[in-house]
mmCIF file of N, CA and C in Angstrom:
data_model
loop_
_atom_site.group_PDB
_atom_site.id
_atom_site.type_symbol
_atom_site.label_atom_id
_atom_site.label_comp_id
_atom_site.label_asym_id
_atom_site.label_seq_id
_atom_site.Cartn_x
_atom_site.Cartn_y
_atom_site.Cartn_z
ATOM 1 N N MET L 135 149.563 -64.149 7.599
ATOM 2 C CA MET L 135 149.328 -62.723 7.510
ATOM 3 C C MET L 135 150.664 -61.952 7.541
ATOM 4 N N LYS L 136 151.612 -62.433 8.365
ATOM 5 C CA LYS L 136 152.907 -61.765 8.436
ATOM 6 C C LYS L 136 153.621 -61.820 7.090
ATOM 7 N N ILE L 137 153.526 -62.947 6.432
ATOM 8 C CA ILE L 137 154.167 -63.091 5.122
ATOM 9 C C ILE L 137 153.535 -62.143 4.119
ATOM 10 N N PHE L 138 152.229 -62.022 4.152
ATOM 11 C CA PHE L 138 151.524 -61.114 3.248
ATOM 12 C C PHE L 138 151.969 -59.673 3.496
ATOM 13 N N CYS L 139 152.044 -59.263 4.764
ATOM 14 C CA CYS L 139 152.482 -57.906 5.091
ATOM 15 C C CYS L 139 153.926 -57.677 4.649
ATOM 16 N N LEU L 140 154.767 -58.666 4.859
ATOM 17 C CA LEU L 140 156.151 -58.567 4.423
ATOM 18 C C LEU L 140 156.229 -58.418 2.901
ATOM 19 N N PHE L 141 155.442 -59.185 2.185
ATOM 20 C CA PHE L 141 155.395 -59.096 0.729
ATOM 21 C C PHE L 141 154.978 -57.692 0.288
ATOM 22 N N ILE L 142 153.939 -57.142 0.911
ATOM 23 C CA ILE L 142 153.471 -55.794 0.557
ATOM 24 C C ILE L 142 154.571 -54.771 0.845
ATOM 25 N N PHE L 143 155.227 -54.900 1.991
ATOM 26 C CA PHE L 143 156.300 -53.975 2.338
ATOM 27 C C PHE L 143 157.428 -54.037 1.308
ATOM 28 N N ILE L 144 157.863 -55.235 0.968
ATOM 29 C CA ILE L 144 158.948 -55.400 -0.006
ATOM 30 C C ILE L 144 158.540 -54.838 -1.363
ATOM 31 N N PHE L 145 157.342 -55.151 -1.799
ATOM 32 C CA PHE L 145 156.860 -54.632 -3.080
ATOM 33 C C PHE L 145 156.840 -53.107 -3.063
ATOM 34 N N TYR L 146 156.293 -52.515 -2.020
ATOM 35 C CA TYR L 146 156.208 -51.061 -1.908
ATOM 36 C C TYR L 146 157.608 -50.447 -1.876
ATOM 37 N N TYR L 147 158.504 -51.024 -1.076
ATOM 38 C CA TYR L 147 159.856 -50.500 -0.945
ATOM 39 C C TYR L 147 160.592 -50.506 -2.284
ATOM 40 N N PHE L 148 160.564 -51.635 -2.977
ATOM 41 C CA PHE L 148 161.278 -51.720 -4.246
ATOM 42 C C PHE L 148 160.594 -50.916 -5.338
ATOM 43 N N ASN L 149 159.308 -50.809 -5.315
ATOM 44 C CA ASN L 149 158.593 -50.015 -6.308
ATOM 45 C C ASN L 149 158.950 -48.543 -6.162
ATOM 46 N N ILE L 150 158.956 -48.025 -4.949
ATOM 47 C CA ILE L 150 159.325 -46.630 -4.724
ATOM 48 C C ILE L 150 160.790 -46.414 -5.091
ATOM 49 N N GLY L 151 161.666 -47.299 -4.669
ATOM 50 C CA GLY L 151 163.083 -47.173 -4.986
ATOM 51 C C GLY L 151 163.347 -47.191 -6.475
ATOM 52 N N PHE L 152 162.639 -48.045 -7.215
ATOM 53 C CA PHE L 152 162.821 -48.127 -8.660
ATOM 54 C C PHE L 152 162.449 -46.813 -9.324
ATOM 55 N N HIS L 153 161.360 -46.200 -8.916
ATOM 56 C CA HIS L 153 160.949 -44.937 -9.529
ATOM 57 C C HIS L 153 161.934 -43.816 -9.217
ATOM 58 N N GLU L 154 162.527 -43.831 -8.024
ATOM 59 C CA GLU L 154 163.521 -42.819 -7.702
ATOM 60 C C GLU L 154 164.746 -42.971 -8.590
ATOM 61 N N VAL L 155 165.211 -44.184 -8.785
ATOM 62 C CA VAL L 155 166.362 -44.423 -9.651
ATOM 63 C C VAL L 155 166.018 -44.066 -11.085
ATOM 64 N N GLN L 156 164.838 -44.456 -11.523
ATOM 65 C CA GLN L 156 164.433 -44.211 -12.897
ATOM 66 C C GLN L 156 164.410 -42.722 -13.204
ATOM 67 N N SER L 157 164.016 -41.894 -12.253
ATOM 68 C CA SER L 157 163.928 -40.471 -12.514
ATOM 69 C C SER L 157 165.304 -39.821 -12.617
ATOM 70 N N GLN L 158 166.353 -40.487 -12.123
ATOM 71 C CA GLN L 158 167.678 -39.899 -12.133
ATOM 72 C C GLN L 158 168.571 -40.414 -13.248
ATOM 73 N N ALA L 159 168.179 -41.428 -13.955
ATOM 74 C CA ALA L 159 169.003 -41.991 -15.018
ATOM 75 C C ALA L 159 168.162 -42.152 -16.274
ATOM 76 N N ALA L 160 168.807 -41.946 -17.406
ATOM 77 C CA ALA L 160 168.092 -42.096 -18.669
ATOM 78 C C ALA L 160 167.796 -43.563 -18.930
ATOM 79 N N VAL L 161 166.587 -43.830 -19.288
ATOM 80 C CA VAL L 161 166.192 -45.176 -19.690
ATOM 81 C C VAL L 161 166.391 -45.252 -21.193
ATOM 82 N N PRO L 162 167.182 -46.200 -21.687
ATOM 83 C CA PRO L 162 167.389 -46.273 -23.131
ATOM 84 C C PRO L 162 166.077 -46.343 -23.903
ATOM 85 N N VAL L 163 165.940 -45.434 -24.858
ATOM 86 C CA VAL L 163 164.741 -45.353 -25.689
ATOM 87 C C VAL L 163 165.020 -46.098 -26.984
ATOM 88 N N PRO L 164 164.225 -47.095 -27.314
ATOM 89 C CA PRO L 164 164.499 -47.877 -28.527
ATOM 90 C C PRO L 164 164.281 -47.063 -29.801
ATOM 91 N N PHE L 165 165.004 -47.450 -30.816
ATOM 92 C CA PHE L 165 164.854 -46.845 -32.132
ATOM 93 C C PHE L 165 163.751 -47.576 -32.889
ATOM 94 N N THR L 166 163.060 -46.858 -33.764
ATOM 95 C CA THR L 166 162.089 -47.517 -34.639
ATOM 96 C C THR L 166 162.852 -48.176 -35.786
ATOM 97 N N ASN L 167 162.207 -49.067 -36.500
ATOM 98 C CA ASN L 167 162.843 -49.712 -37.657
ATOM 99 C C ASN L 167 163.232 -48.687 -38.708
ATOM 100 N N GLU L 168 162.403 -47.669 -38.901
ATOM 101 C CA GLU L 168 162.707 -46.626 -39.884
ATOM 102 C C GLU L 168 163.947 -45.836 -39.470
ATOM 103 N N GLN L 169 164.047 -45.523 -38.181
ATOM 104 C CA GLN L 169 165.218 -44.793 -37.702
ATOM 105 C C GLN L 169 166.486 -45.627 -37.857
ATOM 106 N N LEU L 170 166.402 -46.911 -37.547
ATOM 107 C CA LEU L 170 167.571 -47.784 -37.706
ATOM 108 C C LEU L 170 168.013 -47.867 -39.156
ATOM 109 N N ALA L 171 167.058 -47.966 -40.072
ATOM 110 C CA ALA L 171 167.396 -48.011 -41.499
ATOM 111 C C ALA L 171 168.071 -46.711 -41.923
ATOM 112 N N CYS L 172 167.570 -45.592 -41.429
ATOM 113 C CA CYS L 172 168.157 -44.289 -41.744
ATOM 114 C C CYS L 172 169.583 -44.197 -41.204
ATOM 115 N N ILE L 173 169.776 -44.615 -39.959
ATOM 116 C CA ILE L 173 171.095 -44.530 -39.322
ATOM 117 C C ILE L 173 172.119 -45.397 -40.051
ATOM 118 N N ARG L 174 171.689 -46.536 -40.557
ATOM 119 C CA ARG L 174 172.614 -47.408 -41.308
ATOM 120 C C ARG L 174 173.150 -46.720 -42.560
ATOM 121 N N ASN L 175 172.414 -45.753 -43.087
ATOM 122 C CA ASN L 175 172.832 -45.042 -44.293
ATOM 123 C C ASN L 175 173.687 -43.817 -44.005
ATOM 124 N N CYS L 176 173.903 -43.493 -42.751
ATOM 125 C CA CYS L 176 174.731 -42.333 -42.411
ATOM 126 C C CYS L 176 176.194 -42.641 -42.687
ATOM 127 N N PRO L 177 176.967 -41.624 -43.071
ATOM 128 C CA PRO L 177 178.401 -41.846 -43.272
ATOM 129 C C PRO L 177 179.072 -42.194 -41.946
ATOM 130 N N ARG L 178 180.041 -43.082 -41.995
ATOM 131 C CA ARG L 178 180.766 -43.499 -40.794
ATOM 132 C C ARG L 178 181.920 -42.537 -40.533
ATOM 133 N N ILE L 179 181.982 -42.051 -39.328
ATOM 134 C CA ILE L 179 183.094 -41.215 -38.886
ATOM 135 C C ILE L 179 183.926 -42.087 -37.954
ATOM 136 N N THR L 180 185.213 -42.211 -38.249
ATOM 137 C CA THR L 180 186.014 -43.219 -37.561
ATOM 138 C C THR L 180 186.564 -42.796 -36.204
ATOM 139 N N ASN L 181 186.581 -41.496 -35.889
ATOM 140 C CA ASN L 181 187.162 -41.129 -34.592
ATOM 141 C C ASN L 181 186.218 -41.520 -33.455
ATOM 142 N N TYR L 182 186.802 -42.038 -32.388
ATOM 143 C CA TYR L 182 186.019 -42.451 -31.227
ATOM 144 C C TYR L 182 186.130 -41.370 -30.167
ATOM 145 N N ASN L 183 185.065 -40.634 -29.986
ATOM 146 C CA ASN L 183 184.971 -39.582 -28.985
ATOM 147 C C ASN L 183 183.577 -39.708 -28.382
ATOM 148 N N PRO L 184 183.365 -40.655 -27.456
ATOM 149 C CA PRO L 184 182.026 -41.034 -27.010
ATOM 150 C C PRO L 184 181.225 -39.894 -26.391
ATOM 151 N N ILE L 185 179.925 -39.934 -26.653
ATOM 152 C CA ILE L 185 178.977 -38.955 -26.123
ATOM 153 C C ILE L 185 177.777 -39.710 -25.582
ATOM 154 N N CYS L 186 177.375 -39.359 -24.369
ATOM 155 C CA CYS L 186 176.174 -39.943 -23.779
ATOM 156 C C CYS L 186 174.975 -39.134 -24.255
ATOM 157 N N GLY L 187 174.004 -39.816 -24.845
ATOM 158 C CA GLY L 187 172.798 -39.155 -25.318
ATOM 159 C C GLY L 187 171.707 -39.138 -24.259
ATOM 160 N N SER L 188 170.775 -38.206 -24.399
ATOM 161 C CA SER L 188 169.664 -38.089 -23.454
ATOM 162 C C SER L 188 168.747 -39.299 -23.494
ATOM 163 N N ASP L 189 168.922 -40.156 -24.496
ATOM 164 C CA ASP L 189 168.122 -41.379 -24.600
ATOM 165 C C ASP L 189 168.776 -42.553 -23.877
ATOM 166 N N GLY L 190 169.942 -42.320 -23.263
ATOM 167 C CA GLY L 190 170.625 -43.371 -22.519
ATOM 168 C C GLY L 190 171.588 -44.196 -23.347
ATOM 169 N N PHE L 191 171.719 -43.900 -24.639
ATOM 170 C CA PHE L 191 172.643 -44.634 -25.500
ATOM 171 C C PHE L 191 173.979 -43.913 -25.585
ATOM 172 N N LEU L 192 175.042 -44.695 -25.736
ATOM 173 C CA LEU L 192 176.376 -44.150 -25.934
ATOM 174 C C LEU L 192 176.625 -44.045 -27.434
ATOM 175 N N TYR L 193 176.906 -42.842 -27.903
ATOM 176 C CA TYR L 193 177.189 -42.600 -29.315
ATOM 177 C C TYR L 193 178.700 -42.529 -29.501
ATOM 178 N N GLU L 194 179.185 -43.066 -30.624
ATOM 179 C CA GLU L 194 180.626 -43.130 -30.882
ATOM 180 C C GLU L 194 181.264 -41.748 -30.943
ATOM 181 N N ASN L 195 180.529 -40.768 -31.451
ATOM 182 C CA ASN L 195 181.033 -39.407 -31.582
ATOM 183 C C ASN L 195 179.859 -38.478 -31.904
ATOM 184 N N GLN L 196 180.141 -37.191 -32.010
ATOM 185 C CA GLN L 196 179.093 -36.200 -32.273
ATOM 186 C C GLN L 196 178.415 -36.456 -33.614
ATOM 187 N N GLY L 197 179.160 -36.911 -34.608
ATOM 188 C CA GLY L 197 178.570 -37.206 -35.911
ATOM 189 C C GLY L 197 177.525 -38.308 -35.833
ATOM 190 N N HIS L 198 177.794 -39.324 -35.035
ATOM 191 C CA HIS L 198 176.847 -40.422 -34.848
ATOM 192 C C HIS L 198 175.571 -39.911 -34.170
ATOM 193 N N LEU L 199 175.713 -39.032 -33.168
ATOM 194 C CA LEU L 199 174.552 -38.447 -32.499
ATOM 195 C C LEU L 199 173.774 -37.554 -33.463
ATOM 196 N N ASN L 200 174.491 -36.746 -34.251
ATOM 197 C CA ASN L 200 173.828 -35.884 -35.237
ATOM 198 C C ASN L 200 173.038 -36.710 -36.244
ATOM 199 N N CYS L 201 173.580 -37.848 -36.637
ATOM 200 C CA CYS L 201 172.896 -38.737 -37.572
ATOM 201 C C CYS L 201 171.571 -39.210 -36.974
ATOM 202 N N ALA L 202 171.595 -39.620 -35.710
ATOM 203 C CA ALA L 202 170.363 -40.066 -35.049
ATOM 204 C C ALA L 202 169.336 -38.940 -35.017
ATOM 205 N N GLN L 203 169.791 -37.710 -34.794
ATOM 206 C CA GLN L 203 168.879 -36.566 -34.794
ATOM 207 C C GLN L 203 168.272 -36.348 -36.179
ATOM 208 N N ARG L 204 169.103 -36.449 -37.219
ATOM 209 C CA ARG L 204 168.592 -36.279 -38.590
ATOM 210 C C ARG L 204 167.602 -37.374 -38.962
ATOM 211 N N CYS L 205 167.712 -38.516 -38.300
ATOM 212 C CA CYS L 205 166.811 -39.643 -38.570
ATOM 213 C C CYS L 205 165.583 -39.612 -37.655
ATOM 214 N N ASN L 206 165.258 -38.438 -37.160
ATOM 215 C CA ASN L 206 164.061 -38.196 -36.339
ATOM 216 C C ASN L 206 164.079 -38.903 -34.990
ATOM 217 N N HIS L 207 165.261 -39.135 -34.449
ATOM 218 C CA HIS L 207 165.358 -39.682 -33.090
ATOM 219 C C HIS L 207 165.558 -38.494 -32.158
ATOM 220 N N ASN L 208 164.648 -38.317 -31.219
ATOM 221 C CA ASN L 208 164.689 -37.177 -30.310
ATOM 222 C C ASN L 208 165.765 -37.411 -29.249
ATOM 223 N N VAL L 209 166.954 -36.887 -29.492
ATOM 224 C CA VAL L 209 168.083 -37.090 -28.582
ATOM 225 C C VAL L 209 168.928 -35.823 -28.544
ATOM 226 N N GLN L 210 169.490 -35.559 -27.386
ATOM 227 C CA GLN L 210 170.424 -34.455 -27.198
ATOM 228 C C GLN L 210 171.668 -35.013 -26.513
ATOM 229 N N ALA L 211 172.786 -34.331 -26.674
ATOM 230 C CA ALA L 211 174.007 -34.725 -25.971
ATOM 231 C C ALA L 211 173.852 -34.360 -24.500
ATOM 232 N N VAL L 212 174.127 -35.329 -23.619
ATOM 233 C CA VAL L 212 174.067 -35.077 -22.183
ATOM 234 C C VAL L 212 175.450 -34.691 -21.679
ATOM 235 N N ARG L 213 176.457 -35.450 -22.095
ATOM 236 C CA ARG L 213 177.829 -35.165 -21.695
ATOM 237 C C ARG L 213 178.781 -35.989 -22.544
ATOM 238 N N GLY L 214 180.026 -35.566 -22.572
ATOM 239 C CA GLY L 214 181.055 -36.351 -23.221
ATOM 240 C C GLY L 214 181.414 -37.537 -22.346
ATOM 241 N N GLY L 215 181.681 -38.655 -22.950
ATOM 242 C CA GLY L 215 182.039 -39.852 -22.199
ATOM 243 C C GLY L 215 180.890 -40.826 -22.092
ATOM 244 N N ARG L 216 181.124 -41.865 -21.301
ATOM 245 C CA ARG L 216 180.151 -42.955 -21.160
ATOM 246 C C ARG L 216 178.936 -42.507 -20.360
ATOM 247 N N CYS L 217 177.814 -43.173 -20.618
ATOM 248 C CA CYS L 217 176.589 -42.934 -19.860
ATOM 249 C C CYS L 217 176.668 -43.673 -18.531
ATOM 250 N N ALA L 218 176.022 -43.134 -17.527
ATOM 251 C CA ALA L 218 175.926 -43.812 -16.233
ATOM 252 C C ALA L 218 175.006 -45.011 -16.382
ATOM 253 N N PRO L 219 175.271 -46.084 -15.663
ATOM 254 C CA PRO L 219 174.376 -47.244 -15.722
ATOM 255 C C PRO L 219 172.969 -46.868 -15.280
ATOM 256 N N PHE L 220 171.983 -47.513 -15.869
ATOM 257 C CA PHE L 220 170.585 -47.213 -15.561
ATOM 258 C C PHE L 220 170.253 -47.507 -14.114
ATOM 259 N N LEU L 221 170.704 -48.636 -13.594
ATOM 260 C CA LEU L 221 170.333 -49.035 -12.241
ATOM 261 C C LEU L 221 171.398 -48.643 -11.230
ATOM 262 N N ASN L 222 171.804 -47.378 -11.272
ATOM 263 C CA ASN L 222 172.771 -46.931 -10.280
ATOM 264 C C ASN L 222 172.052 -46.476 -9.019
ATOM 265 N N SER L 223 172.809 -46.342 -7.970
ATOM 266 C CA SER L 223 172.250 -45.875 -6.708
ATOM 267 C C SER L 223 171.936 -44.397 -6.834
ATOM 268 N N PRO L 224 170.839 -43.918 -6.243
ATOM 269 C CA PRO L 224 170.522 -42.490 -6.304
ATOM 270 C C PRO L 224 171.608 -41.629 -5.669
ATOM 271 N N ASN L 225 172.455 -42.199 -4.817
ATOM 272 C CA ASN L 225 173.500 -41.430 -4.162
ATOM 273 C C ASN L 225 174.790 -41.377 -4.955
ATOM 274 N N GLN L 226 174.893 -42.168 -6.035
ATOM 275 C CA GLN L 226 176.100 -42.154 -6.855
ATOM 276 C C GLN L 226 176.083 -40.935 -7.745
ATOM 277 N N SER L 227 177.227 -40.332 -7.945
ATOM 278 C CA SER L 227 177.310 -39.266 -8.939
ATOM 279 C C SER L 227 177.607 -39.911 -10.268
ATOM 280 N N GLY L 228 176.995 -39.382 -11.325
ATOM 281 C CA GLY L 228 177.131 -40.095 -12.567
ATOM 282 C C GLY L 228 177.824 -39.361 -13.588
#
């Protein structure tokens, strides 16, 4: 019985913790096959000026993010630079 209670406690603890982390970090949203085909046809812009998208993906530059938007991917720029890791601590600033 003690093992069962311990299992329930651990499951509950990690389940609650996972949802708290999930609400604070973007979970990468996959692209559809149609969106990927569209993005492959976008012109390549060679400057590297990374932008973190609201979908959790790192875009090479604003042009790359704009291309994803034109290809019907619902994404907005979150900030310049790299995205925070998905499984970060809720107390970390990202």
